[in-house]
Short mmCIF file of N, CA and C in Angstrom, two decimals:
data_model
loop_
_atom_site.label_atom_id
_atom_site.label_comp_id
_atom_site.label_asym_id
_atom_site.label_seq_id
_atom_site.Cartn_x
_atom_site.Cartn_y
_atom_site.Cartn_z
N UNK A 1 0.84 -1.18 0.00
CA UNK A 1 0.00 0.00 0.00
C UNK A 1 0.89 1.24 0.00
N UNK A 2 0.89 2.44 -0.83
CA UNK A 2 1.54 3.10 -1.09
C UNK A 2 0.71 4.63 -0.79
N UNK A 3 1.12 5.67 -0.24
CA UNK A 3 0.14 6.70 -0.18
C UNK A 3 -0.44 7.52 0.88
N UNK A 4 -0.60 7.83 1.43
CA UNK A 4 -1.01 8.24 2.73
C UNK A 4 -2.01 7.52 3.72
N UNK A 5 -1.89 7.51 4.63
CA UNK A 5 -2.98 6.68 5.46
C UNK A 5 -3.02 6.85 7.18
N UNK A 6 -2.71 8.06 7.35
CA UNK A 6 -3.18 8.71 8.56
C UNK A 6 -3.40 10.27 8.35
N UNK A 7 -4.54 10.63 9.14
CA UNK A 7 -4.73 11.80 8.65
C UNK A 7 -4.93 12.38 10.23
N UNK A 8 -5.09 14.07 10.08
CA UNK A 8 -6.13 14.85 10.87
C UNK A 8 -6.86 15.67 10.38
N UNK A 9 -7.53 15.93 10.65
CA UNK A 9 -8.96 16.43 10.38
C UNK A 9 -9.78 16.96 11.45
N UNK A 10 -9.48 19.02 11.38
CA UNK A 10 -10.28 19.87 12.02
C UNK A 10 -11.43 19.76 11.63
N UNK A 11 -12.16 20.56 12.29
CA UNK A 11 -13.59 21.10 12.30
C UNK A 11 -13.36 22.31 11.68
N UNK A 12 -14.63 23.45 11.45
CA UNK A 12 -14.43 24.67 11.36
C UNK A 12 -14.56 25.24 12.84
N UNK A 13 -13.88 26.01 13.30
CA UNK A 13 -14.38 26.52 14.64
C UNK A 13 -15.61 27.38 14.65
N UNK A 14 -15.55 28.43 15.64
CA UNK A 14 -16.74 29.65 16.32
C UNK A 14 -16.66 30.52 15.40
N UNK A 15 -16.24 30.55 14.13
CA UNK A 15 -15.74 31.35 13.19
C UNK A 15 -16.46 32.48 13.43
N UNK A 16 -18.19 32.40 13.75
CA UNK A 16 -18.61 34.05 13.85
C UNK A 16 -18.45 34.49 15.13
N UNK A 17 -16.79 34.03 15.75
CA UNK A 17 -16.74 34.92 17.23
C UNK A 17 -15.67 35.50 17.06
N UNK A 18 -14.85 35.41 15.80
CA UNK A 18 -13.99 36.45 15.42
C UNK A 18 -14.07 37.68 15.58
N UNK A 19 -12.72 38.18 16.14
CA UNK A 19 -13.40 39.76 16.05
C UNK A 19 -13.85 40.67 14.83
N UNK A 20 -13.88 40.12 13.88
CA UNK A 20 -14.36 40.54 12.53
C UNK A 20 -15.60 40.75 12.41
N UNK A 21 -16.18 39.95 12.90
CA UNK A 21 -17.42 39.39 12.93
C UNK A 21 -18.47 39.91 14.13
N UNK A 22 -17.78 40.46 15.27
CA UNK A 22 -18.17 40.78 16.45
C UNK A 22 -18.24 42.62 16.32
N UNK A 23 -17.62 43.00 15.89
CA UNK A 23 -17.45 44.43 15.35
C UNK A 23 -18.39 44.65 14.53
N UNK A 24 -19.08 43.77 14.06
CA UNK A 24 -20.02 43.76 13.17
C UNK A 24 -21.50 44.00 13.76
N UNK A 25 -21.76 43.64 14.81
CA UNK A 25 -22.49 43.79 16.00
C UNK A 25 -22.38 44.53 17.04
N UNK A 26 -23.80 45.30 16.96
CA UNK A 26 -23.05 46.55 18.29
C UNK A 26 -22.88 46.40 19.61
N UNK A 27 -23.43 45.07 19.84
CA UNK A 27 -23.20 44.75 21.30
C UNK A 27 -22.23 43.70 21.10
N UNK A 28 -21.78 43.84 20.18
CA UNK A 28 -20.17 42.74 20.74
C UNK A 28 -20.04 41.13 20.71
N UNK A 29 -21.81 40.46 20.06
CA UNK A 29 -21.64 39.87 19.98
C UNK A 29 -21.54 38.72 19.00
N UNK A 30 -21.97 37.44 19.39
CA UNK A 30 -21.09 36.39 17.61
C UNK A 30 -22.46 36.52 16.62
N UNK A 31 -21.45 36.14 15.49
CA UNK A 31 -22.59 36.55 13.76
C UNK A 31 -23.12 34.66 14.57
N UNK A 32 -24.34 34.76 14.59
CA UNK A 32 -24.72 33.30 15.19
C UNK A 32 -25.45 32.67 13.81
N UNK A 33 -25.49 33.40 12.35
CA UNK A 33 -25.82 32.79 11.25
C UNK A 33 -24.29 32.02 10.61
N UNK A 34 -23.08 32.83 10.92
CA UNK A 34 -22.16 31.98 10.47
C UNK A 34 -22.47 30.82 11.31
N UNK A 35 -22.07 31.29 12.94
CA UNK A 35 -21.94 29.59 13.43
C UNK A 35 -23.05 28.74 13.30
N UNK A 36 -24.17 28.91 12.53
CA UNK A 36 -24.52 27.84 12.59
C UNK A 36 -24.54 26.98 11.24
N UNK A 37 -23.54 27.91 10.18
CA UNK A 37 -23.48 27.39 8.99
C UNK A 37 -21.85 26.70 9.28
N UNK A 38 -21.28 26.94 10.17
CA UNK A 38 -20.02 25.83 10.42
C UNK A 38 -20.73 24.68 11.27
N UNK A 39 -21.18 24.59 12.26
CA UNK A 39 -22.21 23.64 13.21
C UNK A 39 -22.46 22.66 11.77
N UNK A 40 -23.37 23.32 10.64
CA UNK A 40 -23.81 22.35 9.82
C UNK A 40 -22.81 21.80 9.18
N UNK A 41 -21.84 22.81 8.55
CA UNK A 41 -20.82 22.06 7.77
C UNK A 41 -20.12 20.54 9.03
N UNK A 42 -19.78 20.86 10.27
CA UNK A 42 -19.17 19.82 10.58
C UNK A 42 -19.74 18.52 10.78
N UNK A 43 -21.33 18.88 10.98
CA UNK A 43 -22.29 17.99 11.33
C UNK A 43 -22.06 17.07 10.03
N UNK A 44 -21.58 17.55 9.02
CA UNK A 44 -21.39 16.65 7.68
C UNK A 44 -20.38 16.11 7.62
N UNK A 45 -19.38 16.85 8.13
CA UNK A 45 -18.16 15.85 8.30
C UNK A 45 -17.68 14.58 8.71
N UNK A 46 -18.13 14.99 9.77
CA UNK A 46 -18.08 13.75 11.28
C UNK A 46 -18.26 12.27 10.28
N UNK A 47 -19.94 12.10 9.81
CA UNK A 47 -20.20 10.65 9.14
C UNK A 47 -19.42 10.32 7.68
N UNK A 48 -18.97 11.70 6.99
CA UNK A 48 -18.45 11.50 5.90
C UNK A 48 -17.23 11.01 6.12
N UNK A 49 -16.12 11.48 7.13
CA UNK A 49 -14.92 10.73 7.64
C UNK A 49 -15.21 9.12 8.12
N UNK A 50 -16.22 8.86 8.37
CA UNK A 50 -16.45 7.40 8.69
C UNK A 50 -16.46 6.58 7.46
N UNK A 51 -17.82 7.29 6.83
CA UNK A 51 -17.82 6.34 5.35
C UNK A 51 -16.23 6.23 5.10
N UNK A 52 -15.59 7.39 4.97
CA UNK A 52 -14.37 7.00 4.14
C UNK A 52 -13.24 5.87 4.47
N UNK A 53 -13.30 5.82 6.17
CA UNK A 53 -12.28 5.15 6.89
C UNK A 53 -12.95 3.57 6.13
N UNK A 54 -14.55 3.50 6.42
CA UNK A 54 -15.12 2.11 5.83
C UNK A 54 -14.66 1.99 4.37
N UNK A 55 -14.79 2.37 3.68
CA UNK A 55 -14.37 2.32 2.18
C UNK A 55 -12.79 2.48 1.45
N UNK A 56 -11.81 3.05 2.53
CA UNK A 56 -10.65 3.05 2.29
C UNK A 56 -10.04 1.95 3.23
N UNK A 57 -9.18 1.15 2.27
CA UNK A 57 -8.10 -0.27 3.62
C UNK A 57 -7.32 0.81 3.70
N UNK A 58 -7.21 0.54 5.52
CA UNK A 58 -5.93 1.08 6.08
C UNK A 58 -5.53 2.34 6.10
N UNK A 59 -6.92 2.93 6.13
CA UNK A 59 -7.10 4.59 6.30
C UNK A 59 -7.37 4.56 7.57
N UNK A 60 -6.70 5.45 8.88
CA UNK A 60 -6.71 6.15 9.83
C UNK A 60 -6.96 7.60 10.09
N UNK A 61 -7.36 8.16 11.18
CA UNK A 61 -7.92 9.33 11.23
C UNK A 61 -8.05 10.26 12.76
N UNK A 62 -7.86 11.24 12.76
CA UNK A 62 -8.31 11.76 14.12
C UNK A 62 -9.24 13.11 13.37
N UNK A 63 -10.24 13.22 14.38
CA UNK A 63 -10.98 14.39 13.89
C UNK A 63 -11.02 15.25 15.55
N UNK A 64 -10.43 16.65 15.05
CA UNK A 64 -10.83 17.38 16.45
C UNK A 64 -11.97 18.60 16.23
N UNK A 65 -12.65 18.45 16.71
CA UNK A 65 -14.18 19.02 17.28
C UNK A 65 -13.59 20.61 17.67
N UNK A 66 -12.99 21.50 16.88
CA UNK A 66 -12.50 22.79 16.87
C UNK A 66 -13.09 23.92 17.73
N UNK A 67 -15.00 23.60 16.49
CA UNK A 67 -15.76 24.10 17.17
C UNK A 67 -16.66 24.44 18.68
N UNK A 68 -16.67 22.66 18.99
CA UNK A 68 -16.82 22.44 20.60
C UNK A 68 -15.68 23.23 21.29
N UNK A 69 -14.54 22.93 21.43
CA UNK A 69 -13.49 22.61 22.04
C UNK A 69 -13.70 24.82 21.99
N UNK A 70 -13.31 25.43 21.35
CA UNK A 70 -13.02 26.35 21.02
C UNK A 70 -14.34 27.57 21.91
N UNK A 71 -15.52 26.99 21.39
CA UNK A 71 -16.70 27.24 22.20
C UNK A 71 -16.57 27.31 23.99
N UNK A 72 -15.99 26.37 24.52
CA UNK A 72 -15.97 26.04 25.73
C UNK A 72 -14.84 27.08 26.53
N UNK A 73 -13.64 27.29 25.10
CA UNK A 73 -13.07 28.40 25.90
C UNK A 73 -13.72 29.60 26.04
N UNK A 74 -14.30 30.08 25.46
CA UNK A 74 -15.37 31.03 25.43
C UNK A 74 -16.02 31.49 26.13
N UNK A 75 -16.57 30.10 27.09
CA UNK A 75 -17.75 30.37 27.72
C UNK A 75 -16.89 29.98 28.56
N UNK A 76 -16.05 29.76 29.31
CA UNK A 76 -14.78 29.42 30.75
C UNK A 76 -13.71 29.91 30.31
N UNK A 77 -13.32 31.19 29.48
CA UNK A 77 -11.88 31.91 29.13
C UNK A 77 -11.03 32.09 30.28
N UNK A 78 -11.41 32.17 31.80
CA UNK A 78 -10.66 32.07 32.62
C UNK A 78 -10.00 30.86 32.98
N UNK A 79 -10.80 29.70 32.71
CA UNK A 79 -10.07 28.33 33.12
C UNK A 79 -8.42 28.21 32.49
N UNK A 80 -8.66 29.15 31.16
CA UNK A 80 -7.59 28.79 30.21
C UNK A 80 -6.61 29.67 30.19
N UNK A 81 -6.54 31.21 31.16
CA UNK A 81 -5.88 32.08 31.72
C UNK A 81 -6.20 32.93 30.60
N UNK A 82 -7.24 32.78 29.76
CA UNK A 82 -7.83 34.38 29.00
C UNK A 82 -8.30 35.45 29.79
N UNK A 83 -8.02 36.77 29.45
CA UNK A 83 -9.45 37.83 30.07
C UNK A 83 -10.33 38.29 29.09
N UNK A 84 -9.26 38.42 27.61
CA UNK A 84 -10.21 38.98 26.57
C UNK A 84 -10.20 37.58 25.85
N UNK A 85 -11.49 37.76 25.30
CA UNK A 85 -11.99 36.95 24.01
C UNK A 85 -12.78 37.01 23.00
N UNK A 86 -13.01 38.56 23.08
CA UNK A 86 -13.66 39.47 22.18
C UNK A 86 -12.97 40.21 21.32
N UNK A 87 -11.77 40.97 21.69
CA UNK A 87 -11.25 41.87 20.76
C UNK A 87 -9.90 41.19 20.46
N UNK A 88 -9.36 41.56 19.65
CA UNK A 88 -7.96 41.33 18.76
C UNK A 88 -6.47 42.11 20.18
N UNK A 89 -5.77 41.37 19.77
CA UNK A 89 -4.64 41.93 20.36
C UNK A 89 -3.69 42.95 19.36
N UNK A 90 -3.73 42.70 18.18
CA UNK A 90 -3.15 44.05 17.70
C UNK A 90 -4.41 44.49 16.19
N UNK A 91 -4.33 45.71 16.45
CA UNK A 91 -5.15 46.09 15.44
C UNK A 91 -5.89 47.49 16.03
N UNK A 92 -6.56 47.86 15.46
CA UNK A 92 -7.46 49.61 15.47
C UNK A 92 -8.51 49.69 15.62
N UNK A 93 -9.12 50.12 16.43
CA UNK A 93 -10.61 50.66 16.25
C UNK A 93 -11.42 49.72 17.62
N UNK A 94 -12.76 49.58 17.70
CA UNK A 94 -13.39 48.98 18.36
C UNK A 94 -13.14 47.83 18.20
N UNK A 95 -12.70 46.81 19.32
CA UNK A 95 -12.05 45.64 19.60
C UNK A 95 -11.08 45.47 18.49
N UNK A 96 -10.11 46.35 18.18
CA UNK A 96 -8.87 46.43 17.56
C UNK A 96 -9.55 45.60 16.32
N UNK A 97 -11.12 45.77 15.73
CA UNK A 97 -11.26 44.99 14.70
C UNK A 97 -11.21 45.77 13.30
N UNK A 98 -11.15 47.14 13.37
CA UNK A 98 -11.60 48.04 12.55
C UNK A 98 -10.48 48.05 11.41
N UNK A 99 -9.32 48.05 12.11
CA UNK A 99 -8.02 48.27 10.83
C UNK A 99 -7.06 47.03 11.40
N UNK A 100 -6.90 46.44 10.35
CA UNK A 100 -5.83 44.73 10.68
C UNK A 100 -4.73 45.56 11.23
N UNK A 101 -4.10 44.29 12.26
CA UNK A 101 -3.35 44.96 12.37
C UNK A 101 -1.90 45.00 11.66
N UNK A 102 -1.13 46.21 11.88
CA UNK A 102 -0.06 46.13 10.47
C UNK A 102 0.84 47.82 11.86
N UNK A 103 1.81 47.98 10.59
CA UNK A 103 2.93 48.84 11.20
C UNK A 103 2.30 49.92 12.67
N UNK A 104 1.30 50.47 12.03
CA UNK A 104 0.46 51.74 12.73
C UNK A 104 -0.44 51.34 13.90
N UNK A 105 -0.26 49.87 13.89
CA UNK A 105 -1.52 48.97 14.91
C UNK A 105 -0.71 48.90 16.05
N UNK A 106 -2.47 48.91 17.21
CA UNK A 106 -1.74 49.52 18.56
C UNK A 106 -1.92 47.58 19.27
N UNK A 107 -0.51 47.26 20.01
CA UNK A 107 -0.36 46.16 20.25
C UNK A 107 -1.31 46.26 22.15
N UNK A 108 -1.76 45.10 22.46
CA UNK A 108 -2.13 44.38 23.60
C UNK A 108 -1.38 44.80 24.84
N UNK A 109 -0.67 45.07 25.98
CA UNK A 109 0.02 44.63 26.52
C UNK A 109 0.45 43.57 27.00
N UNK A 110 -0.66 42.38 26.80
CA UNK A 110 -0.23 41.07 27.39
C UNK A 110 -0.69 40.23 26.29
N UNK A 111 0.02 39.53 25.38
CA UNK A 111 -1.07 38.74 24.74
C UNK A 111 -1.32 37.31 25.08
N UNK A 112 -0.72 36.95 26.29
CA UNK A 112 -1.12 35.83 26.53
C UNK A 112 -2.63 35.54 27.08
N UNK A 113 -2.93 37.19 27.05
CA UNK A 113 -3.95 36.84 27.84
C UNK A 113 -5.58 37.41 27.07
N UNK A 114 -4.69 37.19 25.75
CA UNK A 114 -6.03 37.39 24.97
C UNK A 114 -5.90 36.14 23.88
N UNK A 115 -7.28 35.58 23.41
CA UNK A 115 -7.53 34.91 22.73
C UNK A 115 -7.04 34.85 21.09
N UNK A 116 -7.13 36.10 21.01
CA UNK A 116 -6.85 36.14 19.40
C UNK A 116 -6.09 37.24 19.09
N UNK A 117 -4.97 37.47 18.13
CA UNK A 117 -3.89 38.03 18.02
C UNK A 117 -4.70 39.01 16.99
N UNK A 118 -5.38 39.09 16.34
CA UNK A 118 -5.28 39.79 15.11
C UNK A 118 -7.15 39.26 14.64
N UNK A 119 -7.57 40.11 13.50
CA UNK A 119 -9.18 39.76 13.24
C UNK A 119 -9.41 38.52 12.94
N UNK A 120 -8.67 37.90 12.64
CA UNK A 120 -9.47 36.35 12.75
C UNK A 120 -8.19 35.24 13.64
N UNK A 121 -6.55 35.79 13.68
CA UNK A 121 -6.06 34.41 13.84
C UNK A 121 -5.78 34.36 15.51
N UNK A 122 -5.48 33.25 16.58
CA UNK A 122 -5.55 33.26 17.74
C UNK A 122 -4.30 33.86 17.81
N UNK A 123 -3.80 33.94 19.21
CA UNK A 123 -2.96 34.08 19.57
C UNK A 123 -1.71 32.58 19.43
N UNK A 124 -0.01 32.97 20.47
CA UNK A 124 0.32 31.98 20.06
C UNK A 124 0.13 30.85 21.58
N UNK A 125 -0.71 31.51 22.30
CA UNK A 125 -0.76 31.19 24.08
C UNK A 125 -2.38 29.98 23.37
N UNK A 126 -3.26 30.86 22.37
CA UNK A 126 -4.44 29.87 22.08
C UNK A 126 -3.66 28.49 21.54
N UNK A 127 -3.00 29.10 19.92
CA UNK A 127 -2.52 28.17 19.54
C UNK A 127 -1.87 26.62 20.30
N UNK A 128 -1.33 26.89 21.11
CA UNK A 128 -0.73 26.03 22.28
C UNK A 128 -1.41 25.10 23.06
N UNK A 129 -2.66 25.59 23.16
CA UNK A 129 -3.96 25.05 24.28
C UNK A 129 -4.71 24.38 22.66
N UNK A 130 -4.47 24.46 22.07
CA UNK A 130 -5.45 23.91 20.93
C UNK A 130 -4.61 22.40 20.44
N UNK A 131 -2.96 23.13 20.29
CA UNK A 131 -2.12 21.93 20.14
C UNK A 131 -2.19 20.92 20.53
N UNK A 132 -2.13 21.38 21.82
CA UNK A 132 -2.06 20.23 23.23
C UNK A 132 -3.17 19.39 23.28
N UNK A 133 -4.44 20.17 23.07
CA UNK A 133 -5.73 19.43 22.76
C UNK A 133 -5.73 18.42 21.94
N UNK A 134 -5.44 18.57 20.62
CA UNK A 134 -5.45 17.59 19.44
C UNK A 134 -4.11 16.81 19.69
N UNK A 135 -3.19 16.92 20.28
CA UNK A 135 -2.17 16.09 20.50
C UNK A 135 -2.32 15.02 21.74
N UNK A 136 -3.24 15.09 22.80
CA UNK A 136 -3.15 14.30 23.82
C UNK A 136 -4.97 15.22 24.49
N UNK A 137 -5.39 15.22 23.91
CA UNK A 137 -6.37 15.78 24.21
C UNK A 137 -7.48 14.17 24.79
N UNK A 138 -8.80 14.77 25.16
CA UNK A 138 -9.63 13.29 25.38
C UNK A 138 -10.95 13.25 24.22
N UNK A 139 -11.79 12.24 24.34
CA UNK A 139 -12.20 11.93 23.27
C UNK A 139 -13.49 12.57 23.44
N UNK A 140 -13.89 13.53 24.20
CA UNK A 140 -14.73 14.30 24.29
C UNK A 140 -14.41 15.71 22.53
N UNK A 141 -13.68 16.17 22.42
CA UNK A 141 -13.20 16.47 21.33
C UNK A 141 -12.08 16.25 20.35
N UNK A 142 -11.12 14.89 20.55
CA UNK A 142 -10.67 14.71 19.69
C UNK A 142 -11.07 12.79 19.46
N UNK A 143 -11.51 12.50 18.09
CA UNK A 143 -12.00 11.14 18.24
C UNK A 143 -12.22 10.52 16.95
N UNK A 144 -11.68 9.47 16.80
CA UNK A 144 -11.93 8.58 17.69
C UNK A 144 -10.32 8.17 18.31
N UNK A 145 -9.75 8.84 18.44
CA UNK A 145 -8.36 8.81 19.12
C UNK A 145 -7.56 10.08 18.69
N UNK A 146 -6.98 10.54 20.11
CA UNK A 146 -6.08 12.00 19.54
C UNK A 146 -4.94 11.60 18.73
N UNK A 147 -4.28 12.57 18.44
CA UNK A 147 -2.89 12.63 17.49
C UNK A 147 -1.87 12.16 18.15
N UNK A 148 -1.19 11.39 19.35
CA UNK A 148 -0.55 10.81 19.69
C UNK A 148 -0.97 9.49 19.91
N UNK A 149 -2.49 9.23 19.54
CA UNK A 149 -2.58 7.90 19.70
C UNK A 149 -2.49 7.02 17.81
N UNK A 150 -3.23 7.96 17.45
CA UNK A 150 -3.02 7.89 15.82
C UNK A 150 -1.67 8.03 15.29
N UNK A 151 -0.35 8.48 16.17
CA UNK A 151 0.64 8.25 15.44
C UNK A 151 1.38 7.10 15.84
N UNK A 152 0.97 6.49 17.10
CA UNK A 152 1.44 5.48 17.23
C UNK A 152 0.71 4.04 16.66
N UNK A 153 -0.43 4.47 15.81
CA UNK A 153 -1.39 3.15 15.73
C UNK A 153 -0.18 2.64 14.18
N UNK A 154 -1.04 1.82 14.26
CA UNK A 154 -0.14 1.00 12.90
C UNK A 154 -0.82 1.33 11.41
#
């Protein structure tokens, strides 16, 4: 057998809790028509990664649940040592969403302690907690086995 045969496979996350998206709203909060057009997209995923594992020999897989997982920091940002999780850490305007940020953009003082670096991408403190998740995470969002169990499977 020649070809690839372990994979991973995100979700889409909270995509309308970007600060892009939140600036967009005057009270600050998520476009809840995107998320529920990622909700659907993943809801399609999930069984379509199955068919495939059934129909491909010796296809392996981890799928992490972006959206859950990502959601939960959200709603417990302190568990995860966030304070902000609304606005951007560098950038202009109301929740630094107004102008990307670039040379003239006013930086965070702490960014570990904000969720997202810039209008849509996290920080590198999120990035890390997301890593860790899909790497040894539990099967509440990563499944049907995380990325250290899938690299050791055969």
């Amino acid at each position: 057998m020649y070809g690839a045969r372990k994979f991973l496979f995100t979700g889409v996350p909270v995509i309308g809790c970007v600060p892009e998206e939140r600036v967009k709203n005057e009270t600050g909060d998520c476009n809840q028509e995107i998320n529920y057009w990622a909700t659907k997209y993943n809801e399609g995923l999930v069984p379509m990664l199955k068919g495939l594992k059934s129909k491909l020999q010796g296809m392996n897989y981890t799928y992490f649940d972006t959206y859950s997982f990502m959601q939960k920091i959200i709603e417990n940002p302190s568990t995860y040592g966030f304070r902000e999780i609304k606005s951007a850490c560098c950038g202009l305007g109301n929740l630094k969403a107004i102008v990307p940020c670039g040379p003239i953009a006013n930086y965070c003082p702490n960014r570990k302690d904000h969720f997202f670096w810039d209008l849509y991408h996290p920080t590198e403190t999120t990035a890390r907690i997301f890593a860790d998740a899909i790497y040894d995470g539990s099967s509440e969002y990563t499944f049907p086995m995380n990325l250290r169990q899938l690299a050791s499977a055969p």
